[in-house]
């Protein structure tokens, strides 16, 4: 049985859920449901979205176990974490 692809929403200047636990090889999709431009930027320099306008999406496949913190480069208080097991 295939798992549902995880999705993180950007709303009210937050990532929700703030932490997501996934398996190796899973693609996470971020969706900007906010009224402002945002980014999804790896704190470790592993991935970076362009500026996401309202309604835009960004996806990344996680290919190795680990903890992957990320933030919005335009609003650094916006933070999230992907945990890959």
PDB file with SEQRES, HELIX, SHEET and CRYST1 records, atoms N, CA, C and O in Angstrom:
SEQRES   1 A   85  UNK UNK UNK UNK UNK UNK UNK UNK UNK UNK UNK UNK UNK          
SEQRES   2 A   85  UNK UNK UNK UNK UNK UNK UNK UNK UNK UNK UNK UNK UNK          
SEQRES   3 A   85  UNK UNK UNK UNK UNK UNK UNK UNK UNK UNK UNK UNK UNK          
SEQRES   4 A   85  UNK UNK UNK UNK UNK UNK UNK UNK UNK UNK UNK UNK UNK          
SEQRES   5 A   85  UNK UNK UNK UNK UNK UNK UNK UNK UNK UNK UNK UNK UNK          
SEQRES   6 A   85  UNK UNK UNK UNK UNK UNK UNK UNK UNK UNK UNK UNK UNK          
SEQRES   7 A   85  UNK UNK UNK UNK UNK UNK UNK                                  
SHEET    1 AA1 4 UNK A  14  UNK A  16  0                                        
SHEET    2 AA1 4 UNK A   7  UNK A  11 -1                                        
SHEET    3 AA1 4 UNK A  27  UNK A  32  1                                        
SHEET    4 AA1 4 UNK A  57  UNK A  61 -1                                        
SHEET    1 AA2 4 UNK A  19  UNK A  22  0                                        
SHEET    2 AA2 4 UNK A  79  UNK A  84  1                                        
SHEET    3 AA2 4 UNK A  66  UNK A  71 -1                                        
SHEET    4 AA2 4 UNK A  41  UNK A  42 -1                                        
CRYST1    1.000    1.000    1.000  90.00  90.00  90.00 P 1           1          
ATOM      1  N   UNK A   1       0.846  -1.187   0.000  1.00  0.00           N  
ATOM      2  CA  UNK A   1       0.000   0.000   0.000  1.00  0.00           C  
ATOM      3  C   UNK A   1       0.888   1.245   0.000  1.00  0.00           C  
ATOM      4  O   UNK A   1       1.732   1.401   0.883  1.00  0.00           O  
ATOM      5  N   UNK A   2       0.710   2.107  -0.955  1.00  0.00           N  
ATOM      6  CA  UNK A   2       1.519   3.326  -1.068  1.00  0.00           C  
ATOM      7  C   UNK A   2       1.041   4.368  -0.064  1.00  0.00           C  
ATOM      8  O   UNK A   2      -0.157   4.558   0.146  1.00  0.00           O  
ATOM      9  N   UNK A   3       2.002   5.028   0.539  1.00  0.00           N  
ATOM     10  CA  UNK A   3       1.665   6.098   1.485  1.00  0.00           C  
ATOM     11  C   UNK A   3       1.306   7.355   0.705  1.00  0.00           C  
ATOM     12  O   UNK A   3       1.757   7.561  -0.421  1.00  0.00           O  
ATOM     13  N   UNK A   4       0.496   8.176   1.323  1.00  0.00           N  
ATOM     14  CA  UNK A   4       0.159   9.461   0.723  1.00  0.00           C  
ATOM     15  C   UNK A   4       1.393  10.353   0.757  1.00  0.00           C  
ATOM     16  O   UNK A   4       2.090  10.418   1.769  1.00  0.00           O  
ATOM     17  N   UNK A   5       1.659  11.032  -0.338  1.00  0.00           N  
ATOM     18  CA  UNK A   5       2.815  11.936  -0.390  1.00  0.00           C  
ATOM     19  C   UNK A   5       2.611  13.064   0.612  1.00  0.00           C  
ATOM     20  O   UNK A   5       1.570  13.720   0.608  1.00  0.00           O  
ATOM     21  N   UNK A   6       3.601  13.292   1.467  1.00  0.00           N  
ATOM     22  CA  UNK A   6       3.446  14.343   2.476  1.00  0.00           C  
ATOM     23  C   UNK A   6       3.428  15.733   1.849  1.00  0.00           C  
ATOM     24  O   UNK A   6       4.124  16.009   0.872  1.00  0.00           O  
ATOM     25  N   UNK A   7       2.618  16.587   2.436  1.00  0.00           N  
ATOM     26  CA  UNK A   7       2.499  17.956   1.965  1.00  0.00           C  
ATOM     27  C   UNK A   7       2.630  18.892   3.158  1.00  0.00           C  
ATOM     28  O   UNK A   7       2.064  18.652   4.224  1.00  0.00           O  
ATOM     29  N   UNK A   8       3.386  19.959   2.953  1.00  0.00           N  
ATOM     30  CA  UNK A   8       3.551  20.992   3.974  1.00  0.00           C  
ATOM     31  C   UNK A   8       2.953  22.268   3.400  1.00  0.00           C  
ATOM     32  O   UNK A   8       3.269  22.658   2.276  1.00  0.00           O  
ATOM     33  N   UNK A   9       2.093  22.913   4.168  1.00  0.00           N  
ATOM     34  CA  UNK A   9       1.499  24.163   3.696  1.00  0.00           C  
ATOM     35  C   UNK A   9       2.222  25.350   4.333  1.00  0.00           C  
ATOM     36  O   UNK A   9       2.700  25.282   5.465  1.00  0.00           O  
ATOM     37  N   UNK A  10       2.284  26.428   3.572  1.00  0.00           N  
ATOM     38  CA  UNK A  10       2.805  27.691   4.068  1.00  0.00           C  
ATOM     39  C   UNK A  10       1.589  28.588   4.243  1.00  0.00           C  
ATOM     40  O   UNK A  10       0.999  29.057   3.270  1.00  0.00           O  
ATOM     41  N   UNK A  11       1.227  28.818   5.495  1.00  0.00           N  
ATOM     42  CA  UNK A  11       0.056  29.642   5.806  1.00  0.00           C  
ATOM     43  C   UNK A  11       0.336  30.453   7.061  1.00  0.00           C  
ATOM     44  O   UNK A  11       0.978  29.966   7.991  1.00  0.00           O  
ATOM     45  N   UNK A  12      -0.142  31.676   7.087  1.00  0.00           N  
ATOM     46  CA  UNK A  12       0.006  32.548   8.259  1.00  0.00           C  
ATOM     47  C   UNK A  12       1.473  32.636   8.691  1.00  0.00           C  
ATOM     48  O   UNK A  12       1.778  32.659   9.883  1.00  0.00           O  
ATOM     49  N   UNK A  13       2.377  32.683   7.704  1.00  0.00           N  
ATOM     50  CA  UNK A  13       3.817  32.817   7.944  1.00  0.00           C  
ATOM     51  C   UNK A  13       4.369  31.677   8.796  1.00  0.00           C  
ATOM     52  O   UNK A  13       5.259  31.883   9.621  1.00  0.00           O  
ATOM     53  N   UNK A  14       3.826  30.457   8.588  1.00  0.00           N  
ATOM     54  CA  UNK A  14       4.343  29.269   9.255  1.00  0.00           C  
ATOM     55  C   UNK A  14       4.316  28.092   8.281  1.00  0.00           C  
ATOM     56  O   UNK A  14       3.558  28.086   7.311  1.00  0.00           O  
ATOM     57  N   UNK A  15       5.160  27.096   8.560  1.00  0.00           N  
ATOM     58  CA  UNK A  15       5.112  25.827   7.847  1.00  0.00           C  
ATOM     59  C   UNK A  15       4.252  24.873   8.668  1.00  0.00           C  
ATOM     60  O   UNK A  15       4.434  24.762   9.881  1.00  0.00           O  
ATOM     61  N   UNK A  16       3.334  24.198   8.029  1.00  0.00           N  
ATOM     62  CA  UNK A  16       2.496  23.267   8.772  1.00  0.00           C  
ATOM     63  C   UNK A  16       2.295  21.961   8.026  1.00  0.00           C  
ATOM     64  O   UNK A  16       1.897  21.969   6.861  1.00  0.00           O  
ATOM     65  N   UNK A  17       2.563  20.848   8.673  1.00  0.00           N  
ATOM     66  CA  UNK A  17       3.136  20.750  10.014  1.00  0.00           C  
ATOM     67  C   UNK A  17       4.601  21.183  10.025  1.00  0.00           C  
ATOM     68  O   UNK A  17       5.283  21.140   9.001  1.00  0.00           O  
ATOM     69  N   UNK A  18       5.066  21.599  11.196  1.00  0.00           N  
ATOM     70  CA  UNK A  18       6.434  22.101  11.320  1.00  0.00           C  
ATOM     71  C   UNK A  18       7.455  20.972  11.224  1.00  0.00           C  
ATOM     72  O   UNK A  18       8.602  21.208  10.846  1.00  0.00           O  
ATOM     73  N   UNK A  19       7.053  19.752  11.562  1.00  0.00           N  
ATOM     74  CA  UNK A  19       7.949  18.600  11.472  1.00  0.00           C  
ATOM     75  C   UNK A  19       7.214  17.462  10.764  1.00  0.00           C  
ATOM     76  O   UNK A  19       6.053  17.175  11.054  1.00  0.00           O  
ATOM     77  N   UNK A  20       7.915  16.828   9.835  1.00  0.00           N  
ATOM     78  CA  UNK A  20       7.359  15.706   9.081  1.00  0.00           C  
ATOM     79  C   UNK A  20       8.382  14.579   9.121  1.00  0.00           C  
ATOM     80  O   UNK A  20       9.570  14.802   8.887  1.00  0.00           O  
ATOM     81  N   UNK A  21       7.916  13.363   9.419  1.00  0.00           N  
ATOM     82  CA  UNK A  21       8.785  12.189   9.406  1.00  0.00           C  
ATOM     83  C   UNK A  21       8.396  11.325   8.215  1.00  0.00           C  
ATOM     84  O   UNK A  21       7.224  10.992   8.034  1.00  0.00           O  
ATOM     85  N   UNK A  22       9.395  10.962   7.399  1.00  0.00           N  
ATOM     86  CA  UNK A  22       9.152  10.230   6.163  1.00  0.00           C  
ATOM     87  C   UNK A  22      10.164   9.096   6.009  1.00  0.00           C  
ATOM     88  O   UNK A  22      11.115   8.986   6.783  1.00  0.00           O  
ATOM     89  N   UNK A  23       9.947   8.265   5.006  1.00  0.00           N  
ATOM     90  CA  UNK A  23      10.889   7.206   4.650  1.00  0.00           C  
ATOM     91  C   UNK A  23      11.828   7.709   3.552  1.00  0.00           C  
ATOM     92  O   UNK A  23      11.500   8.639   2.817  1.00  0.00           O  
ATOM     93  N   UNK A  24      13.006   7.075   3.454  1.00  0.00           N  
ATOM     94  CA  UNK A  24      13.967   7.395   2.394  1.00  0.00           C  
ATOM     95  C   UNK A  24      13.277   7.254   1.035  1.00  0.00           C  
ATOM     96  O   UNK A  24      12.529   6.303   0.807  1.00  0.00           O  
ATOM     97  N   UNK A  25      13.534   8.203   0.141  1.00  0.00           N  
ATOM     98  CA  UNK A  25      12.972   8.177  -1.205  1.00  0.00           C  
ATOM     99  C   UNK A  25      11.656   8.915  -1.361  1.00  0.00           C  
ATOM    100  O   UNK A  25      11.128   9.010  -2.468  1.00  0.00           O  
ATOM    101  N   UNK A  26      11.121   9.438  -0.267  1.00  0.00           N  
ATOM    102  CA  UNK A  26       9.836  10.135  -0.299  1.00  0.00           C  
ATOM    103  C   UNK A  26      10.005  11.558  -0.826  1.00  0.00           C  
ATOM    104  O   UNK A  26      10.985  12.236  -0.523  1.00  0.00           O  
ATOM    105  N   UNK A  27       9.039  11.989  -1.614  1.00  0.00           N  
ATOM    106  CA  UNK A  27       8.994  13.371  -2.096  1.00  0.00           C  
ATOM    107  C   UNK A  27       8.058  14.160  -1.186  1.00  0.00           C  
ATOM    108  O   UNK A  27       6.920  13.752  -0.951  1.00  0.00           O  
ATOM    109  N   UNK A  28       8.538  15.277  -0.683  1.00  0.00           N  
ATOM    110  CA  UNK A  28       7.716  16.201   0.107  1.00  0.00           C  
ATOM    111  C   UNK A  28       7.377  17.384  -0.793  1.00  0.00           C  
ATOM    112  O   UNK A  28       8.241  17.912  -1.493  1.00  0.00           O  
ATOM    113  N   UNK A  29       6.111  17.794  -0.768  1.00  0.00           N  
ATOM    114  CA  UNK A  29       5.674  18.958  -1.542  1.00  0.00           C  
ATOM    115  C   UNK A  29       5.230  20.057  -0.580  1.00  0.00           C  
ATOM    116  O   UNK A  29       4.456  19.822   0.348  1.00  0.00           O  
ATOM    117  N   UNK A  30       5.736  21.252  -0.825  1.00  0.00           N  
ATOM    118  CA  UNK A  30       5.321  22.428  -0.065  1.00  0.00           C  
ATOM    119  C   UNK A  30       4.374  23.236  -0.940  1.00  0.00           C  
ATOM    120  O   UNK A  30       4.615  23.383  -2.138  1.00  0.00           O  
ATOM    121  N   UNK A  31       3.302  23.762  -0.357  1.00  0.00           N  
ATOM    122  CA  UNK A  31       2.301  24.539  -1.078  1.00  0.00           C  
ATOM    123  C   UNK A  31       2.140  25.885  -0.379  1.00  0.00           C  
ATOM    124  O   UNK A  31       1.848  25.937   0.815  1.00  0.00           O  
ATOM    125  N   UNK A  32       2.331  26.972  -1.125  1.00  0.00           N  
ATOM    126  CA  UNK A  32       2.171  28.300  -0.546  1.00  0.00           C  
ATOM    127  C   UNK A  32       0.694  28.700  -0.579  1.00  0.00           C  
ATOM    128  O   UNK A  32       0.168  29.107  -1.615  1.00  0.00           O  
ATOM    129  N   UNK A  33       0.041  28.576   0.575  1.00  0.00           N  
ATOM    130  CA  UNK A  33      -1.355  29.000   0.722  1.00  0.00           C  
ATOM    131  C   UNK A  33      -1.451  30.340   1.436  1.00  0.00           C  
ATOM    132  O   UNK A  33      -2.521  30.732   1.902  1.00  0.00           O  
ATOM    133  N   UNK A  34      -0.330  31.034   1.517  1.00  0.00           N  
ATOM    134  CA  UNK A  34      -0.280  32.327   2.194  1.00  0.00           C  
ATOM    135  C   UNK A  34      -0.437  33.444   1.162  1.00  0.00           C  
ATOM    136  O   UNK A  34      -0.436  33.180  -0.041  1.00  0.00           O  
ATOM    137  N   UNK A  35      -0.569  34.659   1.614  1.00  0.00           N  
ATOM    138  CA  UNK A  35      -0.707  35.793   0.712  1.00  0.00           C  
ATOM    139  C   UNK A  35       0.611  36.440   0.346  1.00  0.00           C  
ATOM    140  O   UNK A  35       0.637  37.401  -0.423  1.00  0.00           O  
ATOM    141  N   UNK A  36       1.721  35.921   0.891  1.00  0.00           N  
ATOM    142  CA  UNK A  36       3.040  36.504   0.671  1.00  0.00           C  
ATOM    143  C   UNK A  36       3.948  35.546  -0.094  1.00  0.00           C  
ATOM    144  O   UNK A  36       3.683  34.346  -0.169  1.00  0.00           O  
ATOM    145  N   UNK A  37       5.011  36.090  -0.655  1.00  0.00           N  
ATOM    146  CA  UNK A  37       6.069  35.314  -1.297  1.00  0.00           C  
ATOM    147  C   UNK A  37       6.889  34.624  -0.208  1.00  0.00           C  
ATOM    148  O   UNK A  37       7.225  35.247   0.800  1.00  0.00           O  
ATOM    149  N   UNK A  38       7.216  33.336  -0.403  1.00  0.00           N  
ATOM    150  CA  UNK A  38       8.025  32.577   0.553  1.00  0.00           C  
ATOM    151  C   UNK A  38       9.011  31.695  -0.201  1.00  0.00           C  
ATOM    152  O   UNK A  38       8.892  31.513  -1.412  1.00  0.00           O  
ATOM    153  N   UNK A  39       9.992  31.145   0.527  1.00  0.00           N  
ATOM    154  CA  UNK A  39      10.891  30.140  -0.029  1.00  0.00           C  
ATOM    155  C   UNK A  39      10.914  28.933   0.900  1.00  0.00           C  
ATOM    156  O   UNK A  39      10.481  28.998   2.050  1.00  0.00           O  
ATOM    157  N   UNK A  40      11.428  27.838   0.369  1.00  0.00           N  
ATOM    158  CA  UNK A  40      11.738  26.646   1.163  1.00  0.00           C  
ATOM    159  C   UNK A  40      13.236  26.440   0.971  1.00  0.00           C  
ATOM    160  O   UNK A  40      13.674  26.022  -0.101  1.00  0.00           O  
ATOM    161  N   UNK A  41      14.023  26.732   2.004  1.00  0.00           N  
ATOM    162  CA  UNK A  41      15.474  26.777   1.888  1.00  0.00           C  
ATOM    163  C   UNK A  41      16.112  25.881   2.943  1.00  0.00           C  
ATOM    164  O   UNK A  41      15.900  26.071   4.140  1.00  0.00           O  
ATOM    165  N   UNK A  42      16.888  24.909   2.494  1.00  0.00           N  
ATOM    166  CA  UNK A  42      17.575  23.998   3.405  1.00  0.00           C  
ATOM    167  C   UNK A  42      18.598  24.759   4.243  1.00  0.00           C  
ATOM    168  O   UNK A  42      19.376  25.554   3.715  1.00  0.00           O  
ATOM    169  N   UNK A  43      18.591  24.513   5.549  1.00  0.00           N  
ATOM    170  CA  UNK A  43      19.599  25.110   6.431  1.00  0.00           C  
ATOM    171  C   UNK A  43      20.978  24.536   6.154  1.00  0.00           C  
ATOM    172  O   UNK A  43      21.986  25.123   6.548  1.00  0.00           O  
ATOM    173  N   UNK A  44      21.030  23.381   5.471  1.00  0.00           N  
ATOM    174  CA  UNK A  44      22.290  22.699   5.175  1.00  0.00           C  
ATOM    175  C   UNK A  44      22.724  22.919   3.721  1.00  0.00           C  
ATOM    176  O   UNK A  44      23.719  22.342   3.282  1.00  0.00           O  
ATOM    177  N   UNK A  45      21.993  23.741   2.980  1.00  0.00           N  
ATOM    178  CA  UNK A  45      22.352  24.029   1.598  1.00  0.00           C  
ATOM    179  C   UNK A  45      22.040  22.908   0.616  1.00  0.00           C  
ATOM    180  O   UNK A  45      22.615  22.863  -0.471  1.00  0.00           O  
ATOM    181  N   UNK A  46      21.143  22.008   0.983  1.00  0.00           N  
ATOM    182  CA  UNK A  46      20.839  20.846   0.139  1.00  0.00           C  
ATOM    183  C   UNK A  46      19.756  21.106  -0.902  1.00  0.00           C  
ATOM    184  O   UNK A  46      19.729  20.444  -1.939  1.00  0.00           O  
ATOM    185  N   UNK A  47      18.870  22.055  -0.644  1.00  0.00           N  
ATOM    186  CA  UNK A  47      17.817  22.406  -1.593  1.00  0.00           C  
ATOM    187  C   UNK A  47      17.368  23.826  -1.322  1.00  0.00           C  
ATOM    188  O   UNK A  47      17.510  24.331  -0.209  1.00  0.00           O  
ATOM    189  N   UNK A  48      16.825  24.469  -2.343  1.00  0.00           N  
ATOM    190  CA  UNK A  48      16.296  25.826  -2.192  1.00  0.00           C  
ATOM    191  C   UNK A  48      15.280  26.063  -3.301  1.00  0.00           C  
ATOM    192  O   UNK A  48      15.575  25.901  -4.485  1.00  0.00           O  
ATOM    193  N   UNK A  49      14.102  26.442  -2.896  1.00  0.00           N  
ATOM    194  CA  UNK A  49      13.082  26.770  -3.889  1.00  0.00           C  
ATOM    195  C   UNK A  49      13.319  28.178  -4.393  1.00  0.00           C  
ATOM    196  O   UNK A  49      13.985  28.976  -3.733  1.00  0.00           O  
ATOM    197  N   UNK A  50      12.776  28.487  -5.562  1.00  0.00           N  
ATOM    198  CA  UNK A  50      12.703  29.905  -5.937  1.00  0.00           C  
ATOM    199  C   UNK A  50      11.641  30.561  -5.047  1.00  0.00           C  
ATOM    200  O   UNK A  50      11.014  29.885  -4.232  1.00  0.00           O  
ATOM    201  N   UNK A  51      11.444  31.844  -5.197  1.00  0.00           N  
ATOM    202  CA  UNK A  51      10.361  32.497  -4.478  1.00  0.00           C  
ATOM    203  C   UNK A  51       9.031  31.885  -4.906  1.00  0.00           C  
ATOM    204  O   UNK A  51       8.738  31.786  -6.097  1.00  0.00           O  
ATOM    205  N   UNK A  52       8.236  31.479  -3.928  1.00  0.00           N  
ATOM    206  CA  UNK A  52       6.943  30.857  -4.219  1.00  0.00           C  
ATOM    207  C   UNK A  52       5.825  31.873  -4.026  1.00  0.00           C  
ATOM    208  O   UNK A  52       5.562  32.320  -2.910  1.00  0.00           O  
ATOM    209  N   UNK A  53       5.178  32.228  -5.116  1.00  0.00           N  
ATOM    210  CA  UNK A  53       4.007  33.095  -5.034  1.00  0.00           C  
ATOM    211  C   UNK A  53       2.845  32.304  -4.438  1.00  0.00           C  
ATOM    212  O   UNK A  53       2.894  31.075  -4.408  1.00  0.00           O  
ATOM    213  N   UNK A  54       1.799  32.986  -3.963  1.00  0.00           N  
ATOM    214  CA  UNK A  54       0.625  32.267  -3.486  1.00  0.00           C  
ATOM    215  C   UNK A  54       0.134  31.275  -4.546  1.00  0.00           C  
ATOM    216  O   UNK A  54      -0.040  31.625  -5.713  1.00  0.00           O  
ATOM    217  N   UNK A  55      -0.086  30.024  -4.109  1.00  0.00           N  
ATOM    218  CA  UNK A  55      -0.550  28.973  -5.006  1.00  0.00           C  
ATOM    219  C   UNK A  55       0.567  28.135  -5.611  1.00  0.00           C  
ATOM    220  O   UNK A  55       0.305  27.055  -6.141  1.00  0.00           O  
ATOM    221  N   UNK A  56       1.820  28.614  -5.542  1.00  0.00           N  
ATOM    222  CA  UNK A  56       2.947  27.860  -6.097  1.00  0.00           C  
ATOM    223  C   UNK A  56       3.321  26.681  -5.196  1.00  0.00           C  
ATOM    224  O   UNK A  56       3.009  26.665  -4.006  1.00  0.00           O  
ATOM    225  N   UNK A  57       4.004  25.687  -5.799  1.00  0.00           N  
ATOM    226  CA  UNK A  57       4.474  24.526  -5.055  1.00  0.00           C  
ATOM    227  C   UNK A  57       5.960  24.303  -5.312  1.00  0.00           C  
ATOM    228  O   UNK A  57       6.521  24.790  -6.294  1.00  0.00           O  
ATOM    229  N   UNK A  58       6.582  23.553  -4.401  1.00  0.00           N  
ATOM    230  CA  UNK A  58       7.973  23.129  -4.531  1.00  0.00           C  
ATOM    231  C   UNK A  58       8.051  21.716  -3.981  1.00  0.00           C  
ATOM    232  O   UNK A  58       7.462  21.428  -2.939  1.00  0.00           O  
ATOM    233  N   UNK A  59       8.769  20.829  -4.664  1.00  0.00           N  
ATOM    234  CA  UNK A  59       8.900  19.451  -4.202  1.00  0.00           C  
ATOM    235  C   UNK A  59      10.366  19.049  -4.160  1.00  0.00           C  
ATOM    236  O   UNK A  59      11.178  19.509  -4.963  1.00  0.00           O  
ATOM    237  N   UNK A  60      10.689  18.175  -3.200  1.00  0.00           N  
ATOM    238  CA  UNK A  60      12.062  17.660  -3.077  1.00  0.00           C  
ATOM    239  C   UNK A  60      11.994  16.208  -2.623  1.00  0.00           C  
ATOM    240  O   UNK A  60      11.234  15.867  -1.717  1.00  0.00           O  
ATOM    241  N   UNK A  61      12.802  15.344  -3.266  1.00  0.00           N  
ATOM    242  CA  UNK A  61      12.909  13.933  -2.869  1.00  0.00           C  
ATOM    243  C   UNK A  61      14.080  13.798  -1.891  1.00  0.00           C  
ATOM    244  O   UNK A  61      15.186  14.268  -2.155  1.00  0.00           O  
ATOM    245  N   UNK A  62      13.813  13.155  -0.771  1.00  0.00           N  
ATOM    246  CA  UNK A  62      14.832  12.930   0.255  1.00  0.00           C  
ATOM    247  C   UNK A  62      15.382  11.516   0.092  1.00  0.00           C  
ATOM    248  O   UNK A  62      14.652  10.537   0.247  1.00  0.00           O  
ATOM    249  N   UNK A  63      16.679  11.416  -0.223  1.00  0.00           N  
ATOM    250  CA  UNK A  63      17.271  10.140  -0.619  1.00  0.00           C  
ATOM    251  C   UNK A  63      18.187   9.519   0.434  1.00  0.00           C  
ATOM    252  O   UNK A  63      18.742   8.445   0.201  1.00  0.00           O  
ATOM    253  N   UNK A  64      18.355  10.166   1.581  1.00  0.00           N  
ATOM    254  CA  UNK A  64      19.217   9.624   2.626  1.00  0.00           C  
ATOM    255  C   UNK A  64      18.604   9.907   4.001  1.00  0.00           C  
ATOM    256  O   UNK A  64      17.978  10.948   4.204  1.00  0.00           O  
ATOM    257  N   UNK A  65      18.787   8.974   4.942  1.00  0.00           N  
ATOM    258  CA  UNK A  65      18.280   9.219   6.296  1.00  0.00           C  
ATOM    259  C   UNK A  65      18.950  10.442   6.914  1.00  0.00           C  
ATOM    260  O   UNK A  65      20.094  10.766   6.594  1.00  0.00           O  
ATOM    261  N   UNK A  66      18.233  11.105   7.790  1.00  0.00           N  
ATOM    262  CA  UNK A  66      18.803  12.252   8.491  1.00  0.00           C  
ATOM    263  C   UNK A  66      17.729  13.237   8.885  1.00  0.00           C  
ATOM    264  O   UNK A  66      16.542  13.015   8.648  1.00  0.00           O  
ATOM    265  N   UNK A  67      18.156  14.319   9.484  1.00  0.00           N  
ATOM    266  CA  UNK A  67      17.265  15.400   9.897  1.00  0.00           C  
ATOM    267  C   UNK A  67      17.603  16.612   9.034  1.00  0.00           C  
ATOM    268  O   UNK A  67      18.758  17.032   8.964  1.00  0.00           O  
ATOM    269  N   UNK A  68      16.598  17.163   8.387  1.00  0.00           N  
ATOM    270  CA  UNK A  68      16.786  18.228   7.410  1.00  0.00           C  
ATOM    271  C   UNK A  68      16.003  19.476   7.826  1.00  0.00           C  
ATOM    272  O   UNK A  68      14.826  19.608   7.489  1.00  0.00           O  
ATOM    273  N   UNK A  69      16.650  20.391   8.555  1.00  0.00           N  
ATOM    274  CA  UNK A  69      15.977  21.643   8.897  1.00  0.00           C  
ATOM    275  C   UNK A  69      15.906  22.570   7.677  1.00  0.00           C  
ATOM    276  O   UNK A  69      16.784  22.549   6.815  1.00  0.00           O  
ATOM    277  N   UNK A  70      14.865  23.368   7.624  1.00  0.00           N  
ATOM    278  CA  UNK A  70      14.711  24.337   6.541  1.00  0.00           C  
ATOM    279  C   UNK A  70      14.004  25.575   7.063  1.00  0.00           C  
ATOM    280  O   UNK A  70      13.473  25.582   8.174  1.00  0.00           O  
ATOM    281  N   UNK A  71      14.003  26.636   6.237  1.00  0.00           N  
ATOM    282  CA  UNK A  71      13.422  27.913   6.646  1.00  0.00           C  
ATOM    283  C   UNK A  71      12.995  28.680   5.403  1.00  0.00           C  
ATOM    284  O   UNK A  71      13.268  28.259   4.279  1.00  0.00           O  
ATOM    285  N   UNK A  72      12.326  29.801   5.609  1.00  0.00           N  
ATOM    286  CA  UNK A  72      11.999  30.733   4.526  1.00  0.00           C  
ATOM    287  C   UNK A  72      13.077  31.820   4.522  1.00  0.00           C  
ATOM    288  O   UNK A  72      13.268  32.520   5.516  1.00  0.00           O  
ATOM    289  N   UNK A  73      13.776  31.951   3.397  1.00  0.00           N  
ATOM    290  CA  UNK A  73      14.860  32.940   3.310  1.00  0.00           C  
ATOM    291  C   UNK A  73      14.348  34.374   3.446  1.00  0.00           C  
ATOM    292  O   UNK A  73      15.100  35.270   3.831  1.00  0.00           O  
ATOM    293  N   UNK A  74      13.075  34.590   3.132  1.00  0.00           N  
ATOM    294  CA  UNK A  74      12.497  35.936   3.224  1.00  0.00           C  
ATOM    295  C   UNK A  74      11.938  36.227   4.614  1.00  0.00           C  
ATOM    296  O   UNK A  74      11.811  37.387   5.007  1.00  0.00           O  
ATOM    297  N   UNK A  75      11.607  35.179   5.351  1.00  0.00           N  
ATOM    298  CA  UNK A  75      11.031  35.301   6.698  1.00  0.00           C  
ATOM    299  C   UNK A  75      11.714  34.241   7.577  1.00  0.00           C  
ATOM    300  O   UNK A  75      11.126  33.191   7.832  1.00  0.00           O  
ATOM    301  N   UNK A  76      12.952  34.501   8.045  1.00  0.00           N  
ATOM    302  CA  UNK A  76      13.754  33.477   8.726  1.00  0.00           C  
ATOM    303  C   UNK A  76      13.132  32.888   9.991  1.00  0.00           C  
ATOM    304  O   UNK A  76      13.580  31.847  10.472  1.00  0.00           O  
ATOM    305  N   UNK A  77      12.103  33.544  10.535  1.00  0.00           N  
ATOM    306  CA  UNK A  77      11.423  32.961  11.706  1.00  0.00           C  
ATOM    307  C   UNK A  77      10.585  31.745  11.311  1.00  0.00           C  
ATOM    308  O   UNK A  77      10.201  30.955  12.174  1.00  0.00           O  
ATOM    309  N   UNK A  78      10.297  31.587  10.023  1.00  0.00           N  
ATOM    310  CA  UNK A  78       9.548  30.422   9.538  1.00  0.00           C  
ATOM    311  C   UNK A  78      10.516  29.254   9.422  1.00  0.00           C  
ATOM    312  O   UNK A  78      11.447  29.292   8.618  1.00  0.00           O  
ATOM    313  N   UNK A  79      10.298  28.217  10.224  1.00  0.00           N  
ATOM    314  CA  UNK A  79      11.214  27.079  10.255  1.00  0.00           C  
ATOM    315  C   UNK A  79      10.436  25.780  10.255  1.00  0.00           C  
ATOM    316  O   UNK A  79       9.315  25.703  10.759  1.00  0.00           O  
ATOM    317  N   UNK A  80      11.061  24.751   9.674  1.00  0.00           N  
ATOM    318  CA  UNK A  80      10.480  23.420   9.681  1.00  0.00           C  
ATOM    319  C   UNK A  80      11.583  22.389   9.646  1.00  0.00           C  
ATOM    320  O   UNK A  80      12.758  22.714   9.478  1.00  0.00           O  
ATOM    321  N   UNK A  81      11.182  21.122   9.811  1.00  0.00           N  
ATOM    322  CA  UNK A  81      12.144  20.029   9.820  1.00  0.00           C  
ATOM    323  C   UNK A  81      11.546  18.807   9.134  1.00  0.00           C  
ATOM    324  O   UNK A  81      10.389  18.457   9.362  1.00  0.00           O  
ATOM    325  N   UNK A  82      12.349  18.165   8.293  1.00  0.00           N  
ATOM    326  CA  UNK A  82      11.991  16.884   7.708  1.00  0.00           C  
ATOM    327  C   UNK A  82      12.923  15.843   8.333  1.00  0.00           C  
ATOM    328  O   UNK A  82      14.143  16.004   8.312  1.00  0.00           O  
ATOM    329  N   UNK A  83      12.345  14.780   8.886  1.00  0.00           N  
ATOM    330  CA  UNK A  83      13.121  13.678   9.452  1.00  0.00           C  
ATOM    331  C   UNK A  83      12.945  12.485   8.526  1.00  0.00           C  
ATOM    332  O   UNK A  83      11.825  12.030   8.294  1.00  0.00           O  
ATOM    333  N   UNK A  84      14.054  11.980   7.998  1.00  0.00           N  
ATOM    334  CA  UNK A  84      14.024  10.851   7.068  1.00  0.00           C  
ATOM    335  C   UNK A  84      14.591   9.627   7.771  1.00  0.00           C  
ATOM    336  O   UNK A  84      15.719   9.634   8.263  1.00  0.00           O  
ATOM    337  N   UNK A  85      13.768   8.561   7.807  1.00  0.00           N  
ATOM    338  CA  UNK A  85      14.179   7.329   8.504  1.00  0.00           C  
ATOM    339  C   UNK A  85      14.445   6.213   7.518  1.00  0.00           C  
ATOM    340  O   UNK A  85      14.799   5.105   7.921  1.00  0.00           O  
TER     341      UNK A  85                                                      
END                                                                             
